[in-house]
Short mmCIF file of C-alpha atoms in Angstrom, two decimals:
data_model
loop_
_atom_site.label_atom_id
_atom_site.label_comp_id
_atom_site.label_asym_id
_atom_site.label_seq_id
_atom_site.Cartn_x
_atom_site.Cartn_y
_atom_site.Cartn_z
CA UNK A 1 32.18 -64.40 -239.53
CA UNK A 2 34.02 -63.72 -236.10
CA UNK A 3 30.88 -63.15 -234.32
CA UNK A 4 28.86 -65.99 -235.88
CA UNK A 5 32.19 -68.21 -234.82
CA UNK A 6 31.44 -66.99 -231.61
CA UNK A 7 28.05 -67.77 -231.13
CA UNK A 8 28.35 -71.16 -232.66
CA UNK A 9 31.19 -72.32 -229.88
CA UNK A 10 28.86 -70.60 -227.67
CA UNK A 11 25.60 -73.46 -229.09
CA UNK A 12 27.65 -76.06 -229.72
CA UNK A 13 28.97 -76.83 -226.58
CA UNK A 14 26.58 -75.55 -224.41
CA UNK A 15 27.93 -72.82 -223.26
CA UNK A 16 31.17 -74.32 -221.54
CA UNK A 17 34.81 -74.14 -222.70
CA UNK A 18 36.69 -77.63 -223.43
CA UNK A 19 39.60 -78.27 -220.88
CA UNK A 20 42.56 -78.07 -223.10
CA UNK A 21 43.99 -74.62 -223.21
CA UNK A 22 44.09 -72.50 -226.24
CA UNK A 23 41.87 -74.19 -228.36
CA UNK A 24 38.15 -73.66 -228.92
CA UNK A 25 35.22 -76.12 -228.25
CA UNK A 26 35.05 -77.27 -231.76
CA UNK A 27 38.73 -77.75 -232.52
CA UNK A 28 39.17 -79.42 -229.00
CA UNK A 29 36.13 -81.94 -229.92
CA UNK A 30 37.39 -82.34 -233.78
CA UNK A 31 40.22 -83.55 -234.12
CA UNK A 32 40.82 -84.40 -237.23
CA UNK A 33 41.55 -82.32 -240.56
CA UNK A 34 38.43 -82.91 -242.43
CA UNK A 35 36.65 -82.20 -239.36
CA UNK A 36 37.99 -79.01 -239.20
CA UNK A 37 37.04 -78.69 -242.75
CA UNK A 38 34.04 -79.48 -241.83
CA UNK A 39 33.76 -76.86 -239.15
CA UNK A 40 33.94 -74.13 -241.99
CA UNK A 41 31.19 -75.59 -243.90
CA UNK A 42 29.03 -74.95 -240.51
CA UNK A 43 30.02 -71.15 -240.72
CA UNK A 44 29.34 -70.99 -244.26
CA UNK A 45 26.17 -72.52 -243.95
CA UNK A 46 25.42 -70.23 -240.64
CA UNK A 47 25.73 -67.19 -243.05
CA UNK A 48 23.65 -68.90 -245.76
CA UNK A 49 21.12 -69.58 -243.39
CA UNK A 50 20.25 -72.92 -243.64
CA UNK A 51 20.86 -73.80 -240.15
CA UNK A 52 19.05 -73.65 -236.64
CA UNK A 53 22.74 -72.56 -235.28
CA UNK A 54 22.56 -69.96 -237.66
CA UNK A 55 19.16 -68.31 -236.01
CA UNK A 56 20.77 -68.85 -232.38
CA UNK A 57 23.62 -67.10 -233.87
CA UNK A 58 21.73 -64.00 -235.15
CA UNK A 59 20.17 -63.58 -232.09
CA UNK A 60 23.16 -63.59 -229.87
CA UNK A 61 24.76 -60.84 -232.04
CA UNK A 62 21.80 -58.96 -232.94
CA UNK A 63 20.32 -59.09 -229.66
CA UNK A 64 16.93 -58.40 -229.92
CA UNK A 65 14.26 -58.13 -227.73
CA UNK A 66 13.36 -61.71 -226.62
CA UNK A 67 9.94 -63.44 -227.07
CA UNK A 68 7.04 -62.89 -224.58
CA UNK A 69 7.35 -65.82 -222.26
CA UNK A 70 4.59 -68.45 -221.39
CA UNK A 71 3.12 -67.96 -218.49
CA UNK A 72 4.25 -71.09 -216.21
CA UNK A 73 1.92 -70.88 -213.66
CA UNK A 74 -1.35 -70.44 -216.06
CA UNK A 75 0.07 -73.52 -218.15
CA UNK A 76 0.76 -75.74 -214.92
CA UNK A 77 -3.00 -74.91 -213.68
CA UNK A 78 -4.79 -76.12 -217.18
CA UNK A 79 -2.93 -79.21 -217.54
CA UNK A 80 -3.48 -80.41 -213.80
CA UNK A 81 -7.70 -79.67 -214.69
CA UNK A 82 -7.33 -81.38 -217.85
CA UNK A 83 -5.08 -84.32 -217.98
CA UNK A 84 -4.96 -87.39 -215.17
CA UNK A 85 -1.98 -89.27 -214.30
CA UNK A 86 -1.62 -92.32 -216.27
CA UNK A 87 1.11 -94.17 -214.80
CA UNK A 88 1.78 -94.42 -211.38
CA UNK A 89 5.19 -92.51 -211.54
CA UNK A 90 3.40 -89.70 -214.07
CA UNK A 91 3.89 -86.15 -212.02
CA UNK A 92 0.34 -84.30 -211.75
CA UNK A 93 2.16 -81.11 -209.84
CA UNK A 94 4.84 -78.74 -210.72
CA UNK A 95 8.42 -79.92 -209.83
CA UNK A 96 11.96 -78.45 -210.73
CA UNK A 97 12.73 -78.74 -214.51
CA UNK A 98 15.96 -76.70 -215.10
CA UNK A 99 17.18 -77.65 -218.50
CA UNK A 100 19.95 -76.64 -220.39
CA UNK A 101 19.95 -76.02 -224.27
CA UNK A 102 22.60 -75.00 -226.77
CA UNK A 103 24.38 -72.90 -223.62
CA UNK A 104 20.83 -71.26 -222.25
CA UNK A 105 18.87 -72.54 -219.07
CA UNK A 106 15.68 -72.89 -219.27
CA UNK A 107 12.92 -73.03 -216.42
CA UNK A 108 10.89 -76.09 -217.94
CA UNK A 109 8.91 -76.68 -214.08
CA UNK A 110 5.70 -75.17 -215.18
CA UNK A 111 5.47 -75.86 -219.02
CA UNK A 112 6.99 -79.97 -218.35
CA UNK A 113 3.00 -81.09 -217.60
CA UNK A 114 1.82 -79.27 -221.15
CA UNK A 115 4.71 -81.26 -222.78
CA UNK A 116 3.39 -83.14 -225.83
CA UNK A 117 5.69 -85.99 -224.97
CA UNK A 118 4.99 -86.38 -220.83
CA UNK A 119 6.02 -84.65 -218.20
CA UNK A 120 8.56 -87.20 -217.01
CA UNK A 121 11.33 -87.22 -218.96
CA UNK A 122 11.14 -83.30 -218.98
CA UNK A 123 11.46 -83.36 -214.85
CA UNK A 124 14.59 -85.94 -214.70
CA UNK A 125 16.36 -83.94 -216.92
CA UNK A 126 16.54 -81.15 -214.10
CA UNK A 127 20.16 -79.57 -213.90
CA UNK A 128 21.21 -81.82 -216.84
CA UNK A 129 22.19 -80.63 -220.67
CA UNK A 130 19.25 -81.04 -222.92
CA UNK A 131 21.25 -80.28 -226.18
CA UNK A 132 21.15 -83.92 -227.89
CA UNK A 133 18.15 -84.87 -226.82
CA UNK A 134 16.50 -81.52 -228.28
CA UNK A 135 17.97 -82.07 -231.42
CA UNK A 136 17.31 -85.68 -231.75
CA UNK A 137 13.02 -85.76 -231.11
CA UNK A 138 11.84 -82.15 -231.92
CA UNK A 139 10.86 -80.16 -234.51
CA UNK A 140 13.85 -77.28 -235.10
CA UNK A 141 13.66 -76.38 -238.62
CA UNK A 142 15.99 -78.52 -240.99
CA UNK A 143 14.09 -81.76 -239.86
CA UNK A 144 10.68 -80.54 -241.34
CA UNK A 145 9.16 -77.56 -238.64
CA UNK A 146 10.39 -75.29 -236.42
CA UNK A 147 7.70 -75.82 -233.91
CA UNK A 148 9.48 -77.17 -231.14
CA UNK A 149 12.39 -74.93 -231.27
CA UNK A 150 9.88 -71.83 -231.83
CA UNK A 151 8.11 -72.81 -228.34
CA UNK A 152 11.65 -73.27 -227.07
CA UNK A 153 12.12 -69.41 -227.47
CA UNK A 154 9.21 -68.58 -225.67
CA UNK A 155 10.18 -70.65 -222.61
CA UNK A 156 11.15 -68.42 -219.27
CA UNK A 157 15.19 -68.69 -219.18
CA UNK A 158 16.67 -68.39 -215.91
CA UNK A 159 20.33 -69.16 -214.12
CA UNK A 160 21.86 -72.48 -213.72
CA UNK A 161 21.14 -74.32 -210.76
CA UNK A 162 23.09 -74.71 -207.43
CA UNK A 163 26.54 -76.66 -208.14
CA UNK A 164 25.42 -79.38 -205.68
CA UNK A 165 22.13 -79.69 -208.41
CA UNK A 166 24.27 -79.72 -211.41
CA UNK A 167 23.87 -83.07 -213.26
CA UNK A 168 26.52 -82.22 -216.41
CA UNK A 169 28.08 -84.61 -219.12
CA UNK A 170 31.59 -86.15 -218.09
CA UNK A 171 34.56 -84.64 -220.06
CA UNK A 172 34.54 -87.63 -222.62
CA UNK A 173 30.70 -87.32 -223.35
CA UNK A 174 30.92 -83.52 -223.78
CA UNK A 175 33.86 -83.87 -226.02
CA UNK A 176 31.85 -86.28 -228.24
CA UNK A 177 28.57 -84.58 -228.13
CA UNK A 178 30.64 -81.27 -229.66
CA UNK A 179 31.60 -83.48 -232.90
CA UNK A 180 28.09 -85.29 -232.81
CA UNK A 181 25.95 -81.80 -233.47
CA UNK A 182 28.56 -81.57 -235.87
CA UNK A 183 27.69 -84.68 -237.98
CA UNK A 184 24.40 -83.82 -237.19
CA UNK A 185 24.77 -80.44 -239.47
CA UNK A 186 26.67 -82.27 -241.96
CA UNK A 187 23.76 -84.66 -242.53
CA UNK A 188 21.68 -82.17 -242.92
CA UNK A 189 23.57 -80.91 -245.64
CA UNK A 190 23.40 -83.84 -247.43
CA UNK A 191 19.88 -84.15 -247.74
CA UNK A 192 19.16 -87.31 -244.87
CA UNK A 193 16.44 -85.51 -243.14
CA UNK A 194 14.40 -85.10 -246.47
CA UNK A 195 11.54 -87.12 -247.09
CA UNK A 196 10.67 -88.94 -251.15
CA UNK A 197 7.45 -88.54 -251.99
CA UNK A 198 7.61 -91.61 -254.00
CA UNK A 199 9.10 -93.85 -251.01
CA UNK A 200 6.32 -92.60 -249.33
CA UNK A 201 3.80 -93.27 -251.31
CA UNK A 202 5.64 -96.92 -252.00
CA UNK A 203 5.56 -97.88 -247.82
CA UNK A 204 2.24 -96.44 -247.49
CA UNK A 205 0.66 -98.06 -250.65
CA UNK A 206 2.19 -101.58 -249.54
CA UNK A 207 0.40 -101.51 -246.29
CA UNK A 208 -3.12 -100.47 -247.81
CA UNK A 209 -2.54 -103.04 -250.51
CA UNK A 210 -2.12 -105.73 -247.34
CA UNK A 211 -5.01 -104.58 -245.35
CA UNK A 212 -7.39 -104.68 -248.25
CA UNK A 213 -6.18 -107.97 -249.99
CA UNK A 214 -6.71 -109.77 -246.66
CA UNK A 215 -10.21 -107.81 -246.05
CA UNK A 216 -11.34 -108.70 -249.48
CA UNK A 217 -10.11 -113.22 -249.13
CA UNK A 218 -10.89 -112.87 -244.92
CA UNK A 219 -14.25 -115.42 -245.19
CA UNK A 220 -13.08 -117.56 -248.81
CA UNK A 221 -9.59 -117.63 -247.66
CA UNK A 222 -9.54 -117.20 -243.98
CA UNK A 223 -5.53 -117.92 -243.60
CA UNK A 224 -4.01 -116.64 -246.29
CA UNK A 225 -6.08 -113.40 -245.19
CA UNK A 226 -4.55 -113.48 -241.53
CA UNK A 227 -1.12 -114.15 -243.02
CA UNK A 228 -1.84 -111.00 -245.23
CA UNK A 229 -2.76 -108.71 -242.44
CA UNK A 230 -0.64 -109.52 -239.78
CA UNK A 231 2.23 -108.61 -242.46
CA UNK A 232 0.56 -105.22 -243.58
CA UNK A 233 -0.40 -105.20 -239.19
CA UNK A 234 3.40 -105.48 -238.92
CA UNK A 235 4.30 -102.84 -241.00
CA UNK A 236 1.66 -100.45 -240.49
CA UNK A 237 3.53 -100.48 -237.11
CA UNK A 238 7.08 -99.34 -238.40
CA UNK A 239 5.07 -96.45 -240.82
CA UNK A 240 3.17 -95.48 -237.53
CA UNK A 241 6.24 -95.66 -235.93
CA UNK A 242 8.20 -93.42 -238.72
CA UNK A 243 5.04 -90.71 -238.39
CA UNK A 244 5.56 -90.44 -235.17
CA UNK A 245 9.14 -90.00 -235.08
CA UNK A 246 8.67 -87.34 -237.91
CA UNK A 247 8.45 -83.97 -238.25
CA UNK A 248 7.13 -81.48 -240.79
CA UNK A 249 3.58 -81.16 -242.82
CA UNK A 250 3.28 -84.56 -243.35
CA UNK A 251 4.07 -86.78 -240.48
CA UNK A 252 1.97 -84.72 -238.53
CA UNK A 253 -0.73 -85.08 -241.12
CA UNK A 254 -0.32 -88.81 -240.61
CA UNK A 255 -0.39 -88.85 -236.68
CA UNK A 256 -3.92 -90.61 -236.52
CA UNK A 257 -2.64 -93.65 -239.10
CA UNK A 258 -1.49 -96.08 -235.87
CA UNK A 259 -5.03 -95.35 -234.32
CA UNK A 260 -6.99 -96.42 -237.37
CA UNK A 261 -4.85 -99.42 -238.53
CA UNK A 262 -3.53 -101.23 -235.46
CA UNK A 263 -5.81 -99.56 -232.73
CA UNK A 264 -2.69 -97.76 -230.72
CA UNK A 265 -3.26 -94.39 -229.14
CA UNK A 266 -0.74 -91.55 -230.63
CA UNK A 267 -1.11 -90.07 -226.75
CA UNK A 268 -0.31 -93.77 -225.09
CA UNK A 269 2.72 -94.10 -227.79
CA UNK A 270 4.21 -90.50 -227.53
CA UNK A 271 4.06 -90.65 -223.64
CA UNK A 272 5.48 -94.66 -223.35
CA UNK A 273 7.93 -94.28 -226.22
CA UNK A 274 9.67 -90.43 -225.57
CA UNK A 275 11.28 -91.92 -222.14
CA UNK A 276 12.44 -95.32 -223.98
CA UNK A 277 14.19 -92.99 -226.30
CA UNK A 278 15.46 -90.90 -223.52
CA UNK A 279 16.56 -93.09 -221.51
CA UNK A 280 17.32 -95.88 -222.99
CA UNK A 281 18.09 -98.97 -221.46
CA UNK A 282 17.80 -96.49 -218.00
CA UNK A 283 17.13 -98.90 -215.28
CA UNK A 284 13.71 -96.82 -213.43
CA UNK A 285 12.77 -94.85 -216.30
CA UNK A 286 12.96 -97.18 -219.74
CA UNK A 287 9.44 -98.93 -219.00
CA UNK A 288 10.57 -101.21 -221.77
CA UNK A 289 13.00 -103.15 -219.63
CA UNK A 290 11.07 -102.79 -217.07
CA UNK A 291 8.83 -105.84 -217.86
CA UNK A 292 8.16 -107.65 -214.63
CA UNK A 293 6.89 -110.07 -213.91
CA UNK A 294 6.40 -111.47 -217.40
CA UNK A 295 10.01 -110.70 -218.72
CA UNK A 296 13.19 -109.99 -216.16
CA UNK A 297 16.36 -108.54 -217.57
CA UNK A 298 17.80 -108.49 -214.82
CA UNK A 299 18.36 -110.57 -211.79
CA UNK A 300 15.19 -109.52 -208.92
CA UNK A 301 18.49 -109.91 -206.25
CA UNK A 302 20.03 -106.87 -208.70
CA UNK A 303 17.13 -104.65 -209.19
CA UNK A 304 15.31 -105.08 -206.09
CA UNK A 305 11.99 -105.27 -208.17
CA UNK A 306 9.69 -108.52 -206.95
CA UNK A 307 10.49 -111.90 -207.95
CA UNK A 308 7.96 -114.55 -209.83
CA UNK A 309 7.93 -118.06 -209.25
CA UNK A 310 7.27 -117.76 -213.08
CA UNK A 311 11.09 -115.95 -214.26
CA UNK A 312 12.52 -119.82 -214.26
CA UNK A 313 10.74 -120.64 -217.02
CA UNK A 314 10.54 -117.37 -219.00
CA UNK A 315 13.63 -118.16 -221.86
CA UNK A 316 10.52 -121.00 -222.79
CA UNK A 317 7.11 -118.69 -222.64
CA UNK A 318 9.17 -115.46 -223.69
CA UNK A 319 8.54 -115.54 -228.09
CA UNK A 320 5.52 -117.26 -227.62
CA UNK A 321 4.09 -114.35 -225.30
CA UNK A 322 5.50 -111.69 -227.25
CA UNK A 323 2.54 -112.28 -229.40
CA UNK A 324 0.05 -110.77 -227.16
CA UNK A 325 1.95 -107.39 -227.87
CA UNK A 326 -0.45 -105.76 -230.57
CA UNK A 327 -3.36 -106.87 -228.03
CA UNK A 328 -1.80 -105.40 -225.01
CA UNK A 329 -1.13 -102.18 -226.43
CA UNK A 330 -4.72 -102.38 -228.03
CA UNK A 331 -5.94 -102.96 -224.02
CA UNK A 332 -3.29 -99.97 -222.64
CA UNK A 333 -4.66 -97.46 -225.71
CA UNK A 334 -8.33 -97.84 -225.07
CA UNK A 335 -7.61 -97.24 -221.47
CA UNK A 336 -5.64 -94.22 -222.17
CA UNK A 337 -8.24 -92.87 -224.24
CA UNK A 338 -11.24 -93.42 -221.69
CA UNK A 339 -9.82 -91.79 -219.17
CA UNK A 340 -8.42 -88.82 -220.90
CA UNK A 341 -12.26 -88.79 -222.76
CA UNK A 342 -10.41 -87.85 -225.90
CA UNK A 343 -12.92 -88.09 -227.97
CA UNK A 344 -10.78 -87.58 -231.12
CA UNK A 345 -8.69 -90.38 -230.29
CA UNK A 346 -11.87 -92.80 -229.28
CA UNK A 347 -13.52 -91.85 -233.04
CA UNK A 348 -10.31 -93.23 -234.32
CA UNK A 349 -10.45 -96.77 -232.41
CA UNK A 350 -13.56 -96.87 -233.11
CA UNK A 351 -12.68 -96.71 -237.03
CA UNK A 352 -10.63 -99.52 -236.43
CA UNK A 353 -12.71 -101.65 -233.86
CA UNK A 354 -15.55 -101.64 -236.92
CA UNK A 355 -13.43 -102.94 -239.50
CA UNK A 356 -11.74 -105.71 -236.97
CA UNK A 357 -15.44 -106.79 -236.16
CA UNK A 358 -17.30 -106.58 -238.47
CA UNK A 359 -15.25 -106.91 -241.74
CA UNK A 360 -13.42 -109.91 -240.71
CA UNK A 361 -14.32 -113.38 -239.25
CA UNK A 362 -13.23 -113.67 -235.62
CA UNK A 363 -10.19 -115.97 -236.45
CA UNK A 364 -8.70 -113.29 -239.31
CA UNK A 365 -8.94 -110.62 -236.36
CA UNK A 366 -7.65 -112.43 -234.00
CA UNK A 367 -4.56 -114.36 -235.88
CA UNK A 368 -3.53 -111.11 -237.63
CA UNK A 369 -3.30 -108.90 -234.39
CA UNK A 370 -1.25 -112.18 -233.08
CA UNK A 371 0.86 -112.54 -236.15
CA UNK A 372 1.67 -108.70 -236.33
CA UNK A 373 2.45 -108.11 -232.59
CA UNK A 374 5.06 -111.50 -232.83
CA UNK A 375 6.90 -109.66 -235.99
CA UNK A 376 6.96 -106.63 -234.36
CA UNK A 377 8.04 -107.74 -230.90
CA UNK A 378 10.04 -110.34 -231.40
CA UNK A 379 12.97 -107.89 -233.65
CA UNK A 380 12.12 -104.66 -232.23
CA UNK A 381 12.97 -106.14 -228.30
CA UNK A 382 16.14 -107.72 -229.59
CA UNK A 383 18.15 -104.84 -230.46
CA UNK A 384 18.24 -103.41 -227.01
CA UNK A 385 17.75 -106.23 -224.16
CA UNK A 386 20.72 -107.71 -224.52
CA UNK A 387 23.23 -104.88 -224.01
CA UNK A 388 23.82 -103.15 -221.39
CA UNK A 389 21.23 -101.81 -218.55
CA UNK A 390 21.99 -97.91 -217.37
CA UNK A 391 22.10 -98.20 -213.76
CA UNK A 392 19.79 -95.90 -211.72
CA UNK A 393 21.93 -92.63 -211.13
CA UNK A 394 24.21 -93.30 -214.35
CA UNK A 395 22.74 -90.61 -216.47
CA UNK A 396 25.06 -90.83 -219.39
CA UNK A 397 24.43 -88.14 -222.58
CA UNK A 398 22.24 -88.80 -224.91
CA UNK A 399 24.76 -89.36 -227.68
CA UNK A 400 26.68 -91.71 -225.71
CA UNK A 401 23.61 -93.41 -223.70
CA UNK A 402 22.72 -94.19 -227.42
CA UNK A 403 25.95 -96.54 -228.47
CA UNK A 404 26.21 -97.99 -224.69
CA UNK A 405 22.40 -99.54 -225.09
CA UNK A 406 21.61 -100.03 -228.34
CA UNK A 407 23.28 -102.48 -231.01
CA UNK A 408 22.49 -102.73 -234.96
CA UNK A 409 21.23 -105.74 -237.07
CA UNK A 410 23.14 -107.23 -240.19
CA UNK A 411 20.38 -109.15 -241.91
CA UNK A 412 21.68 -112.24 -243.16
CA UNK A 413 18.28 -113.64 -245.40
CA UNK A 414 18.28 -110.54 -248.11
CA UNK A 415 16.03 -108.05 -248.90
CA UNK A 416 12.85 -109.76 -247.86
CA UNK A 417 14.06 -110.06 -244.04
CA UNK A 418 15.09 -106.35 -243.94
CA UNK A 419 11.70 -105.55 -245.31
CA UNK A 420 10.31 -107.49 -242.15
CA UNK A 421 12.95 -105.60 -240.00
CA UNK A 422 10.76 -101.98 -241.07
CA UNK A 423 14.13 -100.03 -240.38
CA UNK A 424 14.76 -101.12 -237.01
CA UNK A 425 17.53 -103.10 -238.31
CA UNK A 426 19.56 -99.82 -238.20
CA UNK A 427 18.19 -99.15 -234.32
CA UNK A 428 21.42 -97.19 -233.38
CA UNK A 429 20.91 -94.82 -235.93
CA UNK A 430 17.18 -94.48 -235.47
CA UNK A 431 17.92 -93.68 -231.52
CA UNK A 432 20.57 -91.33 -232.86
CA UNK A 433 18.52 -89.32 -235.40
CA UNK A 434 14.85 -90.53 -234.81
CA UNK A 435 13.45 -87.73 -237.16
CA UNK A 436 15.35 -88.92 -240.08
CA UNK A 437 13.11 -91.51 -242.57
CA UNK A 438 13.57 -95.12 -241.55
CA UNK A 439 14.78 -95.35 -245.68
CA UNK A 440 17.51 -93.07 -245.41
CA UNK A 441 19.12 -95.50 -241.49
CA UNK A 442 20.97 -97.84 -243.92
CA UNK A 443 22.45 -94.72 -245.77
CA UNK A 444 23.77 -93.50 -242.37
CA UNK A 445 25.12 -96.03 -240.53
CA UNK A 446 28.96 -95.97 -242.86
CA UNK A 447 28.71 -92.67 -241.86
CA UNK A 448 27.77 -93.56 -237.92
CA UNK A 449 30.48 -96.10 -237.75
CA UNK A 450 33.02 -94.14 -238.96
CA UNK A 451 32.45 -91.20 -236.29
CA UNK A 452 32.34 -93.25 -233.61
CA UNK A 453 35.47 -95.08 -234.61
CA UNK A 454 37.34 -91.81 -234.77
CA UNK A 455 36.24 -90.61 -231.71
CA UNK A 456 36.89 -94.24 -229.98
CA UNK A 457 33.19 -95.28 -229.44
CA UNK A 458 32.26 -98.83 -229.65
CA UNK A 459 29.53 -99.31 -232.65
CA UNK A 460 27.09 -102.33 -231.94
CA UNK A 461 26.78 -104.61 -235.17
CA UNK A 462 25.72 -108.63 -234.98
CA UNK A 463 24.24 -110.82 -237.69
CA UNK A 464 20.36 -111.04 -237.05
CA UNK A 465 20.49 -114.52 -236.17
CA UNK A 466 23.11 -113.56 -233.15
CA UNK A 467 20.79 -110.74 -232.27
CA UNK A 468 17.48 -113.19 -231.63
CA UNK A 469 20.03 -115.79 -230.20
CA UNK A 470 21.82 -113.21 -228.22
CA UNK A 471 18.20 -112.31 -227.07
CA UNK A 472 17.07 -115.63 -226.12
CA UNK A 473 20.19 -116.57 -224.20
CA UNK A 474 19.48 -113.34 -221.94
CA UNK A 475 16.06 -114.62 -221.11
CA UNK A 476 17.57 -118.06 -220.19
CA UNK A 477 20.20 -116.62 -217.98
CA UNK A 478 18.17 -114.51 -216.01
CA UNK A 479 15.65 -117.38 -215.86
CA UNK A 480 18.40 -119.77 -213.95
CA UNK A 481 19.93 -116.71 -211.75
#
């Protein structure tokens, strides 16, 4: 047990000790009784073997010989002849990408351009701890698959760099992020990353029950049909969202269900929606506050991004455009796919460019993409533009980064309006433990609130209604700035 408590203060924290003398990592970060409890169950559970600290563990005291590394320079070589830059800021050459993970540094510059997700993120997290954000989006064996945290092992490992390079959490952040892996563990205990087969089969059989009942009434009764697929349009969104987001057998079976039903590239997603998580709320990196010049969160004179004569008047266009949303990622997908010549991908559009045209009069195709994009945009925006914007250079951990930019919704119309919400009603916890299933957020979130109220963190909780209002007032203030 001695050498498994070792190696666990050793992952925990990242390698580092905490500042106050005499105690270890985990008693310095846990304060209280039951947390200290709670660290027990973590060694008990190491020895079981139910954890991922419980493999790091075994290695570090068994010490065996490590895996054969990828080779970075063969990987950097066959991305740069097989994938184009997308986005103007999207890297195409190798670049520093020193990343640290449960203690270890890892050399990330050559494998970042194979990275499922994008390159990116991979490269601004150079001389920074990786820990939470590892845990949170990949695969690493009690969320479903190992697959990310297998690759992990196979990644070359190499010193920390220069001091002067060194991009680490502040004392606070590290303190916190030693409880939050935690609470992460004890979740896992508990069954929250576990998926139901029958509330799977319930949110997937809803949507196919939409999309045919409006297929079947789209020419006899043309607006009942659009009302009927922009809901299932909407929600196919929040399951394509939840596949995404998950890991194991069947998520990744799923992958191709937002290409078929709504037309959206898994590629454009993964690569658009890994740095929103990220970074979230990161001004220069979160593309989804980054809206100009349609939507400005900001002041232009603040983030020295162009002005539009058309930002006065944006608090009045702003819901109404939010529409277009399903039929600009529609646009951005497409393009994605024709220049990447995915042909995978373009057989999947394709799928769903068949049924929109030629199972459904013009209006039905049009109204429901318009309908669908509104619900979607018009809740999922809310929960994060009004709070606060990361300046450039901030770089707060993950954990914290999470509770500074994101802020929860308390429905306030019942059960049908947190149907329409898909889950993103709980957005703090979703940003917190993306892999989890959207039906287990609402379980959670006593559980958030009461760790971040121990450890002084300020949870983000307003009425629904405040939310949109909160939402609209933003637009309307930067509009008159």
């Amino acid at each position: 047990m001695e050498v498994a408590v070792r190696a666990c203060n050793k992952v925990l924290v990242g390698g580092a000790r905490c500042s106050r003398v005499g105690r270890s990592p985990q008693q310095h970060a846990l304060r209280s009784t039951r947390s200290r409890r709670g660290m027990k169950q973590v060694v008990m559970r190491m020895e079981r073997g139910k954890s991922p600290i419980r493999d790091v563990a075994a290695k570090v005291s068994a010490a065996p010989m490590p895996p054969t590394p990828m080779d970075d320079d063969l990987i950097t070589n066959a991305v740069r002849k097989t994938r184009p830059a997308l986005w103007e800021d999207e890297p195409t050459g190798r670049a520093e990408a020193r990343l640290r993970i449960d203690g270890q540094w890892y050399d990330c510059s050559g494998w970042a351009l194979a990275h499922p997700g994008g390159a990116r993120w991979v490269q601004w997290f150079d001389g920074r701890d990786a820990t939470g954000v590892f845990y949170a989006f990949h695969s690493y064996g009690p969320n479903g698959s190992s697959l990310a945290a297998d690759r992990l092992a196979k990644l070359p490992k190499c010193d920390p760099p220069p001091a002067e390079e060194l991009r680490l959490p502040k004392e606070f952040e590290f303190d916190a992020n030693c409880s939050f892996q935690e609470l992460r563990v004890q979740l896992e205990e508990q069954g929250f990353f576990k998926r139901s087969v029958l509330k799977e089969a319930w949110a997937l059989g809803q949507v196919l029950a939409m999309y045919a009942v409006g297929t079947l009434i789209a020419y006899e009764h043309p607006v009942l049909a659009t009302i009927s697929l922009g809901l299932g349009m909407q929600q196919a969104g929040w399951l394509a969202h939840d596949y995404m987001h998950g890991r194991g057998k069947w998520c990744e079976s799923m992958r191709w269900f937002g290409a078929v039903m709504n037309g959206h590239s898994e590629y454009w997603w993964q690569q658009k929606h890994s740095l929103h998580h990220a970074f979230t709320n990161e001004e220069e990196k979160d593309h989804d506050i980054m809206m100009e010049p349609y939507y400005y969160m900001r002041d232009p004179k603040e983030s020295g991004r162009p002005d539009s004569p058309m930002r006065k008047f944006q608090h009045i266009y702003g819901y109404p455009l939010i529409s277009i949303m399903y039929i600009l990622w529609r646009y951005l997908s497409l393009k994605v796919v024709i220049i990447r010549k995915d042909r995978k991908e373009q057989a999947l559009l394709a799928i769903n460019y068949a049924w929109l045209f030629l199972c459904l009069p013009p209006s039905v195709a049009f109204g429901s993409c318009v309908l669908g994009g509104f619900l979607v945009g018009a809740l999922v925006s809310a929960t994060h533009q009004s709070e606060e914007i990361v300046e450039d250079g901030d770089e707060p951990d993950f954990v914290i980064g999470q509770f500074r930019s994101t802020r929860d919704a308390d429905t306030v119309y019942g059960p049908l309006e947190t149907w329409l919400w898909g889950g993103m009603d709980t957005q703090l916890e979703h940003h917190l433990f993306p892999t989890i299933p959207r039906y287990n957020y609402h379980k959670i979130r006593p559980i958030v609130k009461e760790w971040a109220e121990a450890h002084d963190i300020d949870y983000r909780i307003s009425p629904s209604t405040k939310i949109i209002s909160d939402n609209f007032e933003t637009l309307k203030r930067v509009a008159s700035a």
